Amino acid sequence: MTYTGEYVKICTLDDIYEGEAKLFQVGKYEILLVNVNGKIRAYYARCAHALGLIEPEGFDGEKTITCPVHRWEYDALTGESINPEGSSLFPFDVKIEGNDIFVKVPSVPISDFKVKMFGIYRQKGVLNELGSNS
Ligand code: FES
């Protein structure tokens, strides 16, 4: 999903090893940073189900992120839900410059993000699950 935001340096590649996940906070945005087999991914650290906080411990170190609240599972590489299917974590854009990891943090208040961006995004996932791509 394209969104307006600003790249913020979160940490360096030395701070997050392969198979590791960490939680960061930029303003009111909680960011789950994951190193999946050397690929860095960043997600809004709230579950698409009921906004449970996704803890770093929920990453199995290889390919799955599990929400601690009701155990929804997500593909760590894409953010898409595996169990149940049809939903997704909200992926933030990541940029790596040298050794530094930057995450594009949305430039809207978190309340607007939750309702207008994440809310619509989650709903799209549900619609796709029902077979509609609109
Ligand atoms: S809030 Fe994450 S599974 Fe329900």
Tab-separated table of C-alpha atoms and ligand atoms in Angstrom:
chain	number	residue	atom	x	y	z
A	1	MET	CA	0.000	0.000	0.000
A	2	THR	CA	1.353	3.418	-0.865
A	3	TYR	CA	1.250	5.981	1.895
A	4	THR	CA	2.825	9.286	2.732
A	5	GLY	CA	5.380	9.221	5.456
A	6	GLU	CA	8.889	9.996	6.485
A	7	TYR	CA	11.840	7.631	6.695
A	8	VAL	CA	13.159	7.370	10.225
A	9	LYS	CA	16.355	5.576	11.207
A	10	ILE	CA	15.308	2.732	13.494
A	11	CYS	CA	18.570	0.902	14.129
A	12	THR	CA	21.475	-0.705	12.273
A	13	LEU	CA	21.847	-4.110	10.650
A	14	ASP	CA	24.074	-5.080	13.582
A	15	ASP	CA	21.124	-4.605	15.933
A	16	ILE	CA	18.884	-7.249	14.416
A	17	TYR	CA	20.214	-10.693	13.614
A	18	GLU	CA	18.758	-13.248	11.247
A	19	GLY	CA	15.799	-14.883	12.932
A	20	GLU	CA	15.298	-11.991	15.316
A	21	ALA	CA	12.429	-9.544	15.780
A	22	LYS	CA	12.377	-6.304	17.746
A	23	LEU	CA	9.773	-3.785	18.717
A	24	PHE	CA	10.398	-0.052	18.238
A	25	GLN	CA	8.325	3.011	18.915
A	26	VAL	CA	8.364	6.140	16.782
A	27	GLY	CA	5.938	8.656	18.218
A	28	LYS	CA	2.756	6.655	18.730
A	29	TYR	CA	3.638	4.122	16.053
A	30	GLU	CA	4.699	0.674	17.257
A	31	ILE	CA	6.943	-0.970	14.700
A	32	LEU	CA	7.804	-4.648	14.558
A	33	LEU	CA	11.122	-5.102	12.781
A	34	VAL	CA	11.890	-8.630	11.611
A	35	ASN	CA	14.948	-10.199	10.027
A	36	VAL	CA	13.631	-13.065	7.913
A	37	ASN	CA	16.588	-15.015	6.510
A	38	GLY	CA	18.514	-11.782	5.987
A	39	LYS	CA	15.557	-9.813	4.635
A	40	ILE	CA	14.414	-6.921	6.793
A	41	ARG	CA	10.682	-6.343	7.115
A	42	ALA	CA	8.762	-3.789	9.176
A	43	TYR	CA	5.119	-3.971	10.193
A	44	TYR	CA	2.727	-1.899	12.218
A	45	ALA	CA	2.898	-4.021	15.368
A	46	ARG	CA	-0.862	-4.361	15.763
A	47	CYS	CA	-2.837	-7.416	14.774
A	48	ALA	CA	-5.368	-7.182	11.948
A	49	HIS	CA	-7.850	-9.088	14.069
A	50	ALA	CA	-8.406	-6.911	17.123
A	51	LEU	CA	-5.294	-4.723	17.269
A	52	GLY	CA	-3.462	-6.944	19.763
A	53	LEU	CA	0.172	-5.954	20.179
A	54	ILE	CA	2.427	-8.289	18.205
A	55	GLU	CA	5.365	-9.108	20.460
A	56	PRO	CA	8.838	-9.920	19.075
A	57	GLU	CA	8.558	-13.320	20.778
A	58	GLY	CA	5.747	-14.097	18.335
A	59	PHE	CA	8.285	-14.510	15.526
A	60	ASP	CA	9.373	-18.133	15.225
A	61	GLY	CA	12.736	-17.084	13.800
A	62	GLU	CA	12.005	-18.441	10.328
A	63	LYS	CA	8.703	-17.645	8.705
A	64	THR	CA	5.746	-17.119	11.005
A	65	ILE	CA	4.614	-14.329	13.298
A	66	THR	CA	1.906	-15.251	15.811
A	67	CYS	CA	-0.271	-12.774	17.670
A	68	PRO	CA	-0.285	-13.605	21.398
A	69	VAL	CA	-3.914	-12.614	21.875
A	70	HIS	CA	-5.896	-15.138	19.796
A	71	ARG	CA	-3.022	-16.815	17.957
A	72	TRP	CA	-3.597	-15.498	14.441
A	73	GLU	CA	-0.575	-16.353	12.304
A	74	TYR	CA	1.127	-14.232	9.662
A	75	ASP	CA	3.756	-14.863	7.007
A	76	ALA	CA	6.815	-13.010	8.315
A	77	LEU	CA	8.028	-12.170	4.803
A	78	THR	CA	4.801	-10.702	3.408
A	79	GLY	CA	2.699	-9.915	6.467
A	80	GLU	CA	-0.235	-11.802	4.984
A	81	SER	CA	-2.236	-13.929	7.340
A	82	ILE	CA	-1.832	-17.690	7.157
A	83	ASN	CA	-4.326	-18.752	9.782
A	84	PRO	CA	-6.905	-17.533	9.126
A	85	GLU	CA	-6.233	-16.436	5.549
A	86	GLY	CA	-7.492	-13.229	3.975
A	87	SER	CA	-5.998	-10.545	6.168
A	88	SER	CA	-2.621	-8.942	6.715
A	89	LEU	CA	-0.348	-6.993	8.963
A	90	PHE	CA	0.288	-3.486	7.647
A	91	PRO	CA	3.754	-3.446	6.055
A	92	PHE	CA	5.872	-0.335	6.383
A	93	ASP	CA	8.412	0.508	3.686
A	94	VAL	CA	12.013	-0.227	4.625
A	95	LYS	CA	15.157	1.378	3.236
A	96	ILE	CA	18.700	0.297	4.003
A	97	GLU	CA	21.541	2.757	3.574
A	98	GLY	CA	24.953	1.399	4.405
A	99	ASN	CA	24.437	-0.237	7.763
A	100	ASP	CA	21.408	1.813	8.754
A	101	ILE	CA	17.791	0.651	8.652
A	102	PHE	CA	15.137	3.256	7.930
A	103	VAL	CA	11.393	2.695	8.198
A	104	LYS	CA	8.834	4.928	6.503
A	105	VAL	CA	6.555	6.053	9.319
A	106	PRO	CA	3.162	7.389	8.178
A	107	SER	CA	2.826	11.128	8.517
A	108	VAL	CA	-0.734	11.081	9.859
A	109	PRO	CA	-1.825	10.933	13.509
A	110	ILE	CA	-2.044	7.356	14.764
A	111	SER	CA	-5.823	7.651	15.230
A	112	ASP	CA	-6.251	8.512	11.537
A	113	PHE	CA	-3.873	5.748	10.553
A	114	LYS	CA	-5.832	3.150	12.513
A	115	VAL	CA	-9.197	4.135	11.070
A	116	LYS	CA	-8.441	5.348	7.559
A	117	MET	CA	-5.367	3.367	6.545
A	118	PHE	CA	-5.115	0.208	8.631
A	119	GLY	CA	-8.903	-0.086	8.873
A	120	ILE	CA	-9.378	0.078	5.101
A	121	TYR	CA	-6.411	-2.193	4.542
A	122	ARG	CA	-7.797	-4.822	6.890
A	123	GLN	CA	-11.210	-4.568	5.282
A	124	LYS	CA	-9.650	-5.107	1.852
A	125	GLY	CA	-8.158	-8.330	3.134
A	126	VAL	CA	-11.554	-9.503	4.259
A	127	LEU	CA	-13.079	-8.574	0.896
A	128	ASN	CA	-10.370	-10.485	-0.929
A	129	GLU	CA	-11.078	-13.496	1.231
A	130	LEU	CA	-14.680	-13.339	0.072
A	131	GLY	CA	-13.584	-13.325	-3.552
A	132	SER	CA	-14.010	-9.655	-4.366
A	133	ASN	CA	-11.015	-7.672	-5.547
A	134	SER	CA	-12.738	-4.310	-5.476
B	1	FES	S1	-5.903	-9.625	18.410
B	1	FES	FE1	-4.458	-10.834	17.356
B	1	FES	S2	-5.432	-12.715	17.071
B	1	FES	FE2	-6.941	-11.510	18.046
